[in-house]
One Martini backbone bead per residue (centre of mass of N, CA, C, O) as a GRO file, in nm:
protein
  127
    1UNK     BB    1   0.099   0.036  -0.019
    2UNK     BB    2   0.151   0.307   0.156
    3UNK     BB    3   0.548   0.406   0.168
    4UNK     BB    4   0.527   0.748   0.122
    5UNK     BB    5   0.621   1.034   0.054
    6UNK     BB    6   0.721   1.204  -0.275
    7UNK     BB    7   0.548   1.492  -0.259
    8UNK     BB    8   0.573   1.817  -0.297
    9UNK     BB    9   0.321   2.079  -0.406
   10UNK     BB   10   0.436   2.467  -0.507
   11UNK     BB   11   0.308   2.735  -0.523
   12UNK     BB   12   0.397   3.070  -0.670
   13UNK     BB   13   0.463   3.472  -0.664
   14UNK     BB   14   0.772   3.423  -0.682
   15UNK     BB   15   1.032   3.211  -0.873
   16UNK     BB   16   1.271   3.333  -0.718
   17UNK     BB   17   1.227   3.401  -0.434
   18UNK     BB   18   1.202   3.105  -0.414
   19UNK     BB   19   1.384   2.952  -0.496
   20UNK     BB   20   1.613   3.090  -0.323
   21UNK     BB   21   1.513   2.997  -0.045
   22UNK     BB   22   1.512   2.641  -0.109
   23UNK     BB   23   1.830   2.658  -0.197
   24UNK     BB   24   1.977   2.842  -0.030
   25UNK     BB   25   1.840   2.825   0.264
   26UNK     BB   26   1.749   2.503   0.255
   27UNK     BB   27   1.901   2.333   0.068
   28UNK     BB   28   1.773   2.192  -0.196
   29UNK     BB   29   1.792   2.007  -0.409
   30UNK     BB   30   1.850   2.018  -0.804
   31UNK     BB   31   1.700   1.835  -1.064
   32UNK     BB   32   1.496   2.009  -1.170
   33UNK     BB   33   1.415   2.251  -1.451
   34UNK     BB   34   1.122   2.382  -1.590
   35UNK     BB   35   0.993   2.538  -1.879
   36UNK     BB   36   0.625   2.603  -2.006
   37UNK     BB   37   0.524   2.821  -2.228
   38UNK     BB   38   0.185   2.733  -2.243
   39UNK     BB   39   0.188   2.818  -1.943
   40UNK     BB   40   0.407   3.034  -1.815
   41UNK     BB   41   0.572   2.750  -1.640
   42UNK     BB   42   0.750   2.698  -1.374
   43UNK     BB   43   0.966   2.329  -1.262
   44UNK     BB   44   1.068   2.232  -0.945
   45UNK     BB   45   1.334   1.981  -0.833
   46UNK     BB   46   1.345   1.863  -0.568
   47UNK     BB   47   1.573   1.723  -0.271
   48UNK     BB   48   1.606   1.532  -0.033
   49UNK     BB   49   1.773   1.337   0.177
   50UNK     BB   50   1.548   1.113   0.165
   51UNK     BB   51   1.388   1.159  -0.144
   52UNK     BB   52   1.224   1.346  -0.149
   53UNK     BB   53   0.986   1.603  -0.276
   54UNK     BB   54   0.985   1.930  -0.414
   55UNK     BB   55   0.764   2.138  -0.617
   56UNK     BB   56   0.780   2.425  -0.813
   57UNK     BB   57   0.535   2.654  -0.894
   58UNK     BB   58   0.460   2.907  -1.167
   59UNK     BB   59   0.163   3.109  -1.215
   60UNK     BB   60  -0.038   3.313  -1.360
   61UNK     BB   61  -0.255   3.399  -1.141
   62UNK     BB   62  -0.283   3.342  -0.904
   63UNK     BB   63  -0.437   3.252  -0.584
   64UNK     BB   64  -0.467   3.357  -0.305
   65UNK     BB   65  -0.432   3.251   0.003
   66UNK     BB   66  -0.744   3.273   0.219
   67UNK     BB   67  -0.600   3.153   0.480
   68UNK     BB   68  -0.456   3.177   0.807
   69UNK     BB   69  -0.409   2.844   0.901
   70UNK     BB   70  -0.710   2.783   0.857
   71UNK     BB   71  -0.727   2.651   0.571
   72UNK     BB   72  -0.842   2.431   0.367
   73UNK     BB   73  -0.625   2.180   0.367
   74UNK     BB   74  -0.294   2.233   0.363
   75UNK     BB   75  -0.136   2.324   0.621
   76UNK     BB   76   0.180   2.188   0.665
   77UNK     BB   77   0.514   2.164   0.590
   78UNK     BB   78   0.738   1.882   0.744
   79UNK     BB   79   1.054   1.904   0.910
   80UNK     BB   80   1.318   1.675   0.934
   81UNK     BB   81   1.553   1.766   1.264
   82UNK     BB   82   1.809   1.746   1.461
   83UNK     BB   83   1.791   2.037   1.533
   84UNK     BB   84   1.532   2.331   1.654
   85UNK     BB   85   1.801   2.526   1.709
   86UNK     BB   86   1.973   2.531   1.481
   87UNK     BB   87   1.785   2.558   1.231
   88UNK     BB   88   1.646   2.824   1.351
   89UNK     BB   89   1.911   3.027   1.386
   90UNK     BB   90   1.962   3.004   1.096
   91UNK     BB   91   1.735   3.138   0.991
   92UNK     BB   92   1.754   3.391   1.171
   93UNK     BB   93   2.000   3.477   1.054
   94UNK     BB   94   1.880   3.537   0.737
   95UNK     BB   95   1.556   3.687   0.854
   96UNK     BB   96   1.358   3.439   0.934
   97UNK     BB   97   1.097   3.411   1.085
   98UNK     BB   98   1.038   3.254   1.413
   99UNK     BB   99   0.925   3.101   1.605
  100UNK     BB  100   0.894   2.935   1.910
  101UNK     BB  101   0.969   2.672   2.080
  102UNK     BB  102   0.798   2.391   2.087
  103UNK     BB  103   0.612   2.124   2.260
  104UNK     BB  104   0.502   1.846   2.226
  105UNK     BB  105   0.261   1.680   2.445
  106UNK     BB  106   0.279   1.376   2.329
  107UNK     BB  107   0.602   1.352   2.234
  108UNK     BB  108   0.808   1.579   2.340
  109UNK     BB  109   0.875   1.725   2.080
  110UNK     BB  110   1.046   1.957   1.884
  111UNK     BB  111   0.909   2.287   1.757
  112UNK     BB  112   0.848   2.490   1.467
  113UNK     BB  113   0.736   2.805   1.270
  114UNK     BB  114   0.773   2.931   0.938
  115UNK     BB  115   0.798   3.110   0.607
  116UNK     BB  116   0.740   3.139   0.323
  117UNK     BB  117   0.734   3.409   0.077
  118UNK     BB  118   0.384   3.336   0.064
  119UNK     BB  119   0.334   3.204   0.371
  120UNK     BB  120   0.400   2.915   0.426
  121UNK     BB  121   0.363   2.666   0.630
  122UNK     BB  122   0.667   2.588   0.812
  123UNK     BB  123   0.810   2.308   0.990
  124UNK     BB  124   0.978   2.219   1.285
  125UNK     BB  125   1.107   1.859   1.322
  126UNK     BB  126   1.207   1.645   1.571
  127UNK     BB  127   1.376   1.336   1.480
   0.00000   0.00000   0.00000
């Protein structure tokens, strides 16, 4: 049956500035990238550590999402990382607003949250 997920899709309303953050800042690496004349966008696929990826597309005219952070559909993005204080910092020296660290209730592990350009709730969860 299902044995992981294989990709994330994120559409963006700036593909340079999305580029730039997922490749720079999260530092994920480029398998494809590809611009689609007939479409006027562009598709980049990214790959994690652990081979899962995002892909990145832009559309123009794209609706801006409805509502933060409880709009309908997929809620956050979360990765799995070995220090939530180290990530956190690192993202922090970038630029980037992370929130304060919480622990989950349940399984006590760290967490928090920061926004990719679009305003995307991405999640630090320690693994």
């Amino acid at each position: 049956m299902l044995k992981s997920i294989h990709h994330v899709a994120i559409i963006c309303s700036d593909y340079e500035k999305s580029k730039h953050f997922y490749t720079s800042i999260l530092k994920l690496e480029i398998v494809a990238e590809n611009y689609r004349a007939e479409r006027d966008s562009f598709k980049l696929d990214l790959k994690l550590p652990d081979g899962g990826q995002v892909e990145l597309f832009s559309f123009p005219n794209s609706p801006a999402r409805p509502s933060f952070p409880e709009a309908q559909g997929l809620r956050h993005l979360a990765f799995c990382v070995d220090s939530v204080e180290e990530v956190s910092q690192y993202l922090t020296n970038k630029g980037i607003d992370v929130e304060p660290i919480r622990v989950d209730e349940f399984t006590n592990k760290k967490f928090t949250f920061f926004s990719d350009p679009d305003g995307l709730p991405l999640e630090l969860y320690q693994g």
